[in-house]
mmCIF file of C-alpha atoms in Angstrom:
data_model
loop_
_atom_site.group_PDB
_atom_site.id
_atom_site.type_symbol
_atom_site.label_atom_id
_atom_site.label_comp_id
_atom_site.label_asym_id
_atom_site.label_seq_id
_atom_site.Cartn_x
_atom_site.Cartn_y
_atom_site.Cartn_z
ATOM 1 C CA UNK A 1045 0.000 0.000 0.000
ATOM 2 C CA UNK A 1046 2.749 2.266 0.833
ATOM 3 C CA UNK A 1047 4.873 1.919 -2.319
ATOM 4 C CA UNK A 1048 1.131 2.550 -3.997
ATOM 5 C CA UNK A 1049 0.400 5.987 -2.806
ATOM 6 C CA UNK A 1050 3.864 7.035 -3.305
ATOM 7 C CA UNK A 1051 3.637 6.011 -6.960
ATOM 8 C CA UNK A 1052 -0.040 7.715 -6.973
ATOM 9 C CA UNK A 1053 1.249 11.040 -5.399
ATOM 10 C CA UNK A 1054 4.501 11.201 -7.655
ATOM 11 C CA UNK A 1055 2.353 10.316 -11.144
ATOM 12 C CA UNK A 1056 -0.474 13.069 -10.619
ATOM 13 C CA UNK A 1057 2.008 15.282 -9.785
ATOM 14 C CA UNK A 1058 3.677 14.360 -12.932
ATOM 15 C CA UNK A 1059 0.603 14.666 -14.960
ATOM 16 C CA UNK A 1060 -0.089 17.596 -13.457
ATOM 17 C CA UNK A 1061 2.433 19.279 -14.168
ATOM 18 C CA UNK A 1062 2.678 18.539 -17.784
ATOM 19 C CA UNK A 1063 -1.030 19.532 -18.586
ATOM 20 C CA UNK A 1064 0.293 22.745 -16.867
ATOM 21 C CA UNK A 1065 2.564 23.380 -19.368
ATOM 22 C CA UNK A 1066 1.509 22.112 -22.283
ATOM 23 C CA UNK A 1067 -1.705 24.425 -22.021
ATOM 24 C CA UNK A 1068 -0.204 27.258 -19.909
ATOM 25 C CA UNK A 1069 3.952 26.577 -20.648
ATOM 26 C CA UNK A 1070 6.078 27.103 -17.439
ATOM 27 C CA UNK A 1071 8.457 29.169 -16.080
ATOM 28 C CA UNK A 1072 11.547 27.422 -17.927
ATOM 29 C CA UNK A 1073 10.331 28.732 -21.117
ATOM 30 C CA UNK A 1074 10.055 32.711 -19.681
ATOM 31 C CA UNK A 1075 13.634 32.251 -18.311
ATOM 32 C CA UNK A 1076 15.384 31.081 -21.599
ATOM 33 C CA UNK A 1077 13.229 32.996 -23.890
ATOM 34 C CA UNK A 1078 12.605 36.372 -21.720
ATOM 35 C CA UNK A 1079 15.839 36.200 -18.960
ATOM 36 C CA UNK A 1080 18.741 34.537 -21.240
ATOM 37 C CA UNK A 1081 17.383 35.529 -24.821
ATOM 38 C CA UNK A 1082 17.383 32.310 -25.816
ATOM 39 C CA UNK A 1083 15.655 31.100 -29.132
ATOM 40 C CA UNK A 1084 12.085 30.621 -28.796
ATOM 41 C CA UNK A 1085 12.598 27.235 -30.511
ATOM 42 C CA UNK A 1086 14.949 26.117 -27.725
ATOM 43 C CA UNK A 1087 13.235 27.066 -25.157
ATOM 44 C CA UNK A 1088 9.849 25.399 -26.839
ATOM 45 C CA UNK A 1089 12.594 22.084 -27.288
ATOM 46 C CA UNK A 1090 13.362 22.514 -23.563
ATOM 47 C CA UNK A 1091 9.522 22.753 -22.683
ATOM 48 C CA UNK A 1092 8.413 19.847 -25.212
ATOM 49 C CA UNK A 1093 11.419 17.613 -23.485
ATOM 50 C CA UNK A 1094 9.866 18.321 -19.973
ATOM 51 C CA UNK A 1095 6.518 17.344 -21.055
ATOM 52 C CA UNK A 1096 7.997 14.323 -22.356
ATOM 53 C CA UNK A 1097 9.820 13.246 -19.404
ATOM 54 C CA UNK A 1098 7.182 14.058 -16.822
ATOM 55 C CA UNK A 1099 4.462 11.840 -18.707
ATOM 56 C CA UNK A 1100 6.935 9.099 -19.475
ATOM 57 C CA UNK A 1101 7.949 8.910 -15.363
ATOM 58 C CA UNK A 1102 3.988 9.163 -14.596
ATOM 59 C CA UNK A 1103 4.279 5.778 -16.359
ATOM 60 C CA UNK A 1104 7.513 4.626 -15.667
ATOM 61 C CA UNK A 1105 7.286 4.994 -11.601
ATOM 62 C CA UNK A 1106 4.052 1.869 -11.512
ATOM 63 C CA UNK A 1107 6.839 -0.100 -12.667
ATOM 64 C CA UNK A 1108 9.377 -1.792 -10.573
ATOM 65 C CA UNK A 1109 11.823 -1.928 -13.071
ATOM 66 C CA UNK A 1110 11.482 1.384 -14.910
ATOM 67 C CA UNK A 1111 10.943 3.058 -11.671
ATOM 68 C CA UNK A 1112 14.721 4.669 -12.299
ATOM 69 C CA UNK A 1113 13.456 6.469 -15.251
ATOM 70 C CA UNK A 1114 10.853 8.429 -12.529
ATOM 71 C CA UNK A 1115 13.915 10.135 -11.399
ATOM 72 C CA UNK A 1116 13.098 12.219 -15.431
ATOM 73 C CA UNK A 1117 10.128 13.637 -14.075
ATOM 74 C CA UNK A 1118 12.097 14.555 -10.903
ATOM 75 C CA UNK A 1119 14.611 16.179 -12.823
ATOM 76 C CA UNK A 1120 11.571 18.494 -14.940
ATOM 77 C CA UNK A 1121 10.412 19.496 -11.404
ATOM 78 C CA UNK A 1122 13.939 20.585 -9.908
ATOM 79 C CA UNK A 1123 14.371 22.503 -13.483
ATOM 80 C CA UNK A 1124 11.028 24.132 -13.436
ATOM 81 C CA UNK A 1125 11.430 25.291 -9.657
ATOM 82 C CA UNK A 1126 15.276 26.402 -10.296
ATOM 83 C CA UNK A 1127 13.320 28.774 -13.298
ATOM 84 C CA UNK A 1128 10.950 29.719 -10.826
ATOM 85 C CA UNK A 1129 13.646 30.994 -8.246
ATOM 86 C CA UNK A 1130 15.405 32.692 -11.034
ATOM 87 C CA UNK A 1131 12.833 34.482 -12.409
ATOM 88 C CA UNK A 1132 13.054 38.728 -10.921
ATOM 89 C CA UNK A 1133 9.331 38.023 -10.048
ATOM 90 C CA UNK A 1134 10.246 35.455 -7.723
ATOM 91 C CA UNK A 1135 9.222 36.493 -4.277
ATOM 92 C CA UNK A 1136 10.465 33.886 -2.020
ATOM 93 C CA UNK A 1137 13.187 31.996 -3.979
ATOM 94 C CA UNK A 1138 14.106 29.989 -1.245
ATOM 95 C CA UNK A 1139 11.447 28.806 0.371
ATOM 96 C CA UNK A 1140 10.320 27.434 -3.315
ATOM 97 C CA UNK A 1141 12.798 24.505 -2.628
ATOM 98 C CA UNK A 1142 11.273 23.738 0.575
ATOM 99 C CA UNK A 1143 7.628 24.089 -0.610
ATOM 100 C CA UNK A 1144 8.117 21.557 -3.754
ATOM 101 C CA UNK A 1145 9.941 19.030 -1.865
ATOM 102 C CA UNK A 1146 7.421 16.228 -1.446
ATOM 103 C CA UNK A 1147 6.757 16.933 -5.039
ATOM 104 C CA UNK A 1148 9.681 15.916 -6.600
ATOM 105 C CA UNK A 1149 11.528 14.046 -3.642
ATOM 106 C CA UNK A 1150 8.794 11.202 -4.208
ATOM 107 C CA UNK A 1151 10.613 9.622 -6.415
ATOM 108 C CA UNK A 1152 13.425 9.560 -4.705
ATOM 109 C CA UNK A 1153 11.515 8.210 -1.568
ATOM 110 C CA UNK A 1154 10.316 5.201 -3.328
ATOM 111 C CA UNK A 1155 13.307 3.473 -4.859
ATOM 112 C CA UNK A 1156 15.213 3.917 -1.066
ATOM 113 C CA UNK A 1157 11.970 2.378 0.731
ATOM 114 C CA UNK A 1158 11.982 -0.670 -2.834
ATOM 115 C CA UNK A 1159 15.958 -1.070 -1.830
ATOM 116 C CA UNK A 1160 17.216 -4.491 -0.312
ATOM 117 C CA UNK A 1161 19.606 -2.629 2.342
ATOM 118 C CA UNK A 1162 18.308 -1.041 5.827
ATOM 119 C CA UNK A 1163 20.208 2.022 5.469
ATOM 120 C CA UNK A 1164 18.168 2.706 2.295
ATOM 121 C CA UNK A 1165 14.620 2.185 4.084
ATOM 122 C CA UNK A 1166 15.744 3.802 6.662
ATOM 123 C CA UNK A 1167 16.778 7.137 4.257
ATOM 124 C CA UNK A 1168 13.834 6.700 2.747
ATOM 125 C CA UNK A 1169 11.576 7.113 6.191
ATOM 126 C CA UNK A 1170 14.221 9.993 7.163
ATOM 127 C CA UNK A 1171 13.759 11.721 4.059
ATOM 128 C CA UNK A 1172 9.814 11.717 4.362
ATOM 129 C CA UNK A 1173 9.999 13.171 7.196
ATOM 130 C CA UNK A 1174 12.193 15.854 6.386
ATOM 131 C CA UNK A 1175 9.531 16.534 2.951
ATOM 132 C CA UNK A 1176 6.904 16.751 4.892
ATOM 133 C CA UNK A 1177 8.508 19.019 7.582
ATOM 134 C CA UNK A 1178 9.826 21.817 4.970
ATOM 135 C CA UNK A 1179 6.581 22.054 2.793
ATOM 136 C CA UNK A 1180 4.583 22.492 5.791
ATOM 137 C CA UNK A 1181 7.580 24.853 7.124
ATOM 138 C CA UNK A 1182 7.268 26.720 3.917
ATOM 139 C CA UNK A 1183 3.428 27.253 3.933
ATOM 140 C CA UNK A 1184 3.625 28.424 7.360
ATOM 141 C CA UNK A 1185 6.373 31.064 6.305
ATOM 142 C CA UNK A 1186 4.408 31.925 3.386
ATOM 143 C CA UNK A 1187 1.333 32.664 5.607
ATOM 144 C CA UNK A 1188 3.458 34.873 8.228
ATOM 145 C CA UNK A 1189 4.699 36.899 5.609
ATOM 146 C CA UNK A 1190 0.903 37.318 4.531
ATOM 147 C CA UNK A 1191 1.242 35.868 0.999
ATOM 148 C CA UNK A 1192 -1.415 37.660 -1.566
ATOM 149 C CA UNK A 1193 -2.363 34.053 -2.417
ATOM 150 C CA UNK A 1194 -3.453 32.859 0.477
ATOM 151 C CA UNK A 1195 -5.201 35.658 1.555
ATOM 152 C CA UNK A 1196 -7.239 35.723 -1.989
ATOM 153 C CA UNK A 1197 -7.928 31.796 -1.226
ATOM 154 C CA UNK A 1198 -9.293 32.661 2.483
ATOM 155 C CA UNK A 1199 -11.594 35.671 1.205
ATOM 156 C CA UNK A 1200 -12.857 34.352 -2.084
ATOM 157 C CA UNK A 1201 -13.251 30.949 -0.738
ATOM 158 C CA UNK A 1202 -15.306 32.556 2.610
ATOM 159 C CA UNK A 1203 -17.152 34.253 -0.196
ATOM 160 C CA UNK A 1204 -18.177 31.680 -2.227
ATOM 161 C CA UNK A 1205 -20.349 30.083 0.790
ATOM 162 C CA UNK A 1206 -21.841 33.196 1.837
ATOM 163 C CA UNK A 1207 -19.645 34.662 4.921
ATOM 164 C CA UNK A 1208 -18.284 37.860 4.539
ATOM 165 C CA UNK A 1209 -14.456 38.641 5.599
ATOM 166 C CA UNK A 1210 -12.589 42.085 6.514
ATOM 167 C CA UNK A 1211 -8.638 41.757 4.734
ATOM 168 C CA UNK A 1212 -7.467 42.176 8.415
ATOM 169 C CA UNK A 1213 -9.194 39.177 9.422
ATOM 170 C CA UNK A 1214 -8.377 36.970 6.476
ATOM 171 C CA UNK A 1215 -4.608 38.472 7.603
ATOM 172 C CA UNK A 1216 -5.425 36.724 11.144
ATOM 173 C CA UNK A 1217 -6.498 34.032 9.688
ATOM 174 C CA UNK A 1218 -3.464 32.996 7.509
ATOM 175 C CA UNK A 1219 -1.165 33.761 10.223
ATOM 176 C CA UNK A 1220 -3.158 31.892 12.360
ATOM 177 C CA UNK A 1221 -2.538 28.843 9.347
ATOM 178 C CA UNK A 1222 1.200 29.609 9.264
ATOM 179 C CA UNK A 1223 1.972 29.151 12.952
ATOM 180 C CA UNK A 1224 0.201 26.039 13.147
ATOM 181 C CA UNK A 1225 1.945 24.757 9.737
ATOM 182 C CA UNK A 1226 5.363 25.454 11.413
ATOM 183 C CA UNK A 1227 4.483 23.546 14.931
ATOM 184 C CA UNK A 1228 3.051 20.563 12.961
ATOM 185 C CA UNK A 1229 6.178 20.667 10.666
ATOM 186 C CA UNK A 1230 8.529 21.066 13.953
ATOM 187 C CA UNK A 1231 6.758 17.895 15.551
ATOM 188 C CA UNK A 1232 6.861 16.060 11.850
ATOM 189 C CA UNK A 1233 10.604 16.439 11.992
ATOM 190 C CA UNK A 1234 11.900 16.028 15.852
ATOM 191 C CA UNK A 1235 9.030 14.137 17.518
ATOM 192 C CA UNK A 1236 8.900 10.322 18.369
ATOM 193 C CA UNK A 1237 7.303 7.870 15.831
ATOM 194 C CA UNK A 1238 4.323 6.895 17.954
ATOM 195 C CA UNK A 1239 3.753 10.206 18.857
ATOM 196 C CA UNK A 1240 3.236 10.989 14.846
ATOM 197 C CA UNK A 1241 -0.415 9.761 14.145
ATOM 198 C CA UNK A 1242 -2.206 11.994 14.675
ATOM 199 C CA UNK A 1243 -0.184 14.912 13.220
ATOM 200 C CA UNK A 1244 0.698 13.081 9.902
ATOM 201 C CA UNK A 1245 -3.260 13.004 10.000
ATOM 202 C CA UNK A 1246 -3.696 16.749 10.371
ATOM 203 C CA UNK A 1247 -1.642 17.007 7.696
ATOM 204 C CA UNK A 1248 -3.168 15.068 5.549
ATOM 205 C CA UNK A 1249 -6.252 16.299 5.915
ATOM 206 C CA UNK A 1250 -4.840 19.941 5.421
ATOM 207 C CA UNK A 1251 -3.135 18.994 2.435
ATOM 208 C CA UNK A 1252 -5.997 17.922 0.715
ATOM 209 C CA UNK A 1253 -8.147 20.816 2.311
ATOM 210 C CA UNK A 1254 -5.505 23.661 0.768
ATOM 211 C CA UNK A 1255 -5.335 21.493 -2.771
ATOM 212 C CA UNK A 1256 -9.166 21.404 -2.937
ATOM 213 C CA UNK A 1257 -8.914 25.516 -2.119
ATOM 214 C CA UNK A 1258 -7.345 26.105 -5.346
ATOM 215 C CA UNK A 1259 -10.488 24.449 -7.039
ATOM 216 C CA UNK A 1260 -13.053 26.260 -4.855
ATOM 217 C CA UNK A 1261 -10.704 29.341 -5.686
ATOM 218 C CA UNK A 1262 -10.574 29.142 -9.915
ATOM 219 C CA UNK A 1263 -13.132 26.742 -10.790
ATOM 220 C CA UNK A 1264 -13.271 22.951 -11.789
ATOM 221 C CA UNK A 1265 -10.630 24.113 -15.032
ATOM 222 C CA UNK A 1266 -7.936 24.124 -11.674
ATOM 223 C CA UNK A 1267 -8.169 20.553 -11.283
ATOM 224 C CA UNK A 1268 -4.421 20.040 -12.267
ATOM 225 C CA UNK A 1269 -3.612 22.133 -9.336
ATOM 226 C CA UNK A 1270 -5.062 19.500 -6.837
ATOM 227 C CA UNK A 1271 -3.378 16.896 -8.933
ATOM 228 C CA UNK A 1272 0.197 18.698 -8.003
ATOM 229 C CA UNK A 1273 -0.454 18.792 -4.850
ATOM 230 C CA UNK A 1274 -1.743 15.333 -4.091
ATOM 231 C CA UNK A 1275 1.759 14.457 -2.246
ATOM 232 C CA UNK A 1276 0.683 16.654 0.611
ATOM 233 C CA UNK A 1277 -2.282 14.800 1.544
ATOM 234 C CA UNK A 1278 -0.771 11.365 0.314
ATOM 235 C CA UNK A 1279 2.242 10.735 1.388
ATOM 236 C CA UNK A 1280 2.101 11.743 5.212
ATOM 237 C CA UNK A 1281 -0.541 8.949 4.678
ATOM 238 C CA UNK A 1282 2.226 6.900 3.809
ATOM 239 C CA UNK A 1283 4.429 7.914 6.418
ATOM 240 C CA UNK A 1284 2.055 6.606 8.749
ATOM 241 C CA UNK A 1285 1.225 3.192 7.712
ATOM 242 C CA UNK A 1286 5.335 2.671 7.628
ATOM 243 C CA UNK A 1287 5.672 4.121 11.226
ATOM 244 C CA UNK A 1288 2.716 1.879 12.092
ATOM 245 C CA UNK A 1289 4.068 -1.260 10.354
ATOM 246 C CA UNK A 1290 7.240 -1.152 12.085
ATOM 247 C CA UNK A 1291 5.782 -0.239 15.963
ATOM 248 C CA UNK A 1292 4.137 -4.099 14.613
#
């Protein structure tokens, strides 16, 4: 079940991702084309060879013996996000590599947990944990520093079923969010294994809650944006049935 949700988290993402920019392109394109002056038929190569690699890992990672070639899609991710830091309307470059971790560190995840030695399981569980910890770390920054985003998600979504909300208390609101994202992500990261349950649970349930905002925020055509962010809600579910198969 375990190696199941990793592979279902890592191939929406992947699919995700590549509707995204075959339909909307992606921020590797504006950086070679706008930031290095780059051909527009290399950077449409560069784009077209992303799409390529994210769909062919979406299939590759059901597959124990192609699950290697995931590590593509991973690779389109890190390149995407390294565009995204780079780009002068980047806003908070770093945190972008904490935020995206569970997306493309899936991959990554599964082949140490599928390995034959200890050490590599044991990585594997390590380097959950640590996922998990920075994207919740970097929502919870996000929210502190009031990110536009997430205070357009609280007051359209509050909205949309009828309850009115003042900016200042949307504003309490997502700082409210961000300093429970960083305790749950401190307690991810440095508390016991069977003292985990119930916040890998939280989490899950708030990563499916924020991924279902951005439909509830832009309309049914966002689907893809729930897709990318499927890893938040599935893999701390995964997290917890190893922790719970090894207190067995």
């Amino acid at each position: 079940m375990i190696p199941v949700l990793l592979r279902l988290s890592f191939s929406l993402t992947c699919i995700a991702y590549a509707w995204g920019i075959y339909n909307y392109s992606c921020k590797v394109f504006s950086y070679l084309w706008a930031e290095l002056e780059c051909a527009e038929s290399l950077a449409d190569t560069v784009e077209s060879l992303m799409i390529g690699g994210l769909l062919l890992s979406a299939v590759c990672v059901w597959f124990e013996r192609l699950r290697w070639f995931a590590l593509l899609g991973m690779i389109a991710l890190v390149i995407e996000m390294l565009a995204e830091t780079l780009v002068p309307s980047a806003k908070y470059p770093y945190l972008y590599w904490a935020e995206w971790m569970l997306r493309y560190s899936t991959p990554v995840v599964l082949i140490m947990l599928l390995g034959s030695r200890q050490w590599s399981r044991r990585g594997g569980v390590l380097l959950m944990r640590v996922a998990v910890a920075c994207v919740f770390a970097a929502h919870g920054m996000k929210a502190l520093y009031s990110d536009p985003q997430f205070l357009d998600l609280i007051l359209v979504t509050a909205r949309k079923v009828g309850f009115v909300m003042s900016e200042s208390a949307a504003t309490g609101v997502v700082h409210l969010i961000g300093a429970t994202d960083l305790l749950f992500a401190g307690i991810a990261l440095f508390a016991k294994s069977k003292r985990l349950s119930w916040v890998l649970w939280a989490l899950a349930a708030w990563g499916i809650i924020t991924a279902l905002s951005r439909v509830s925020y832009g309309g049914v055509g966002n689907w893809y944006e729930v897709f990318a962010r499927s890893s938040h809600c599935l893999v701390p579910i995964a997290l917890w049935l190893h922790l719970r198969k090894e207190r067995k």
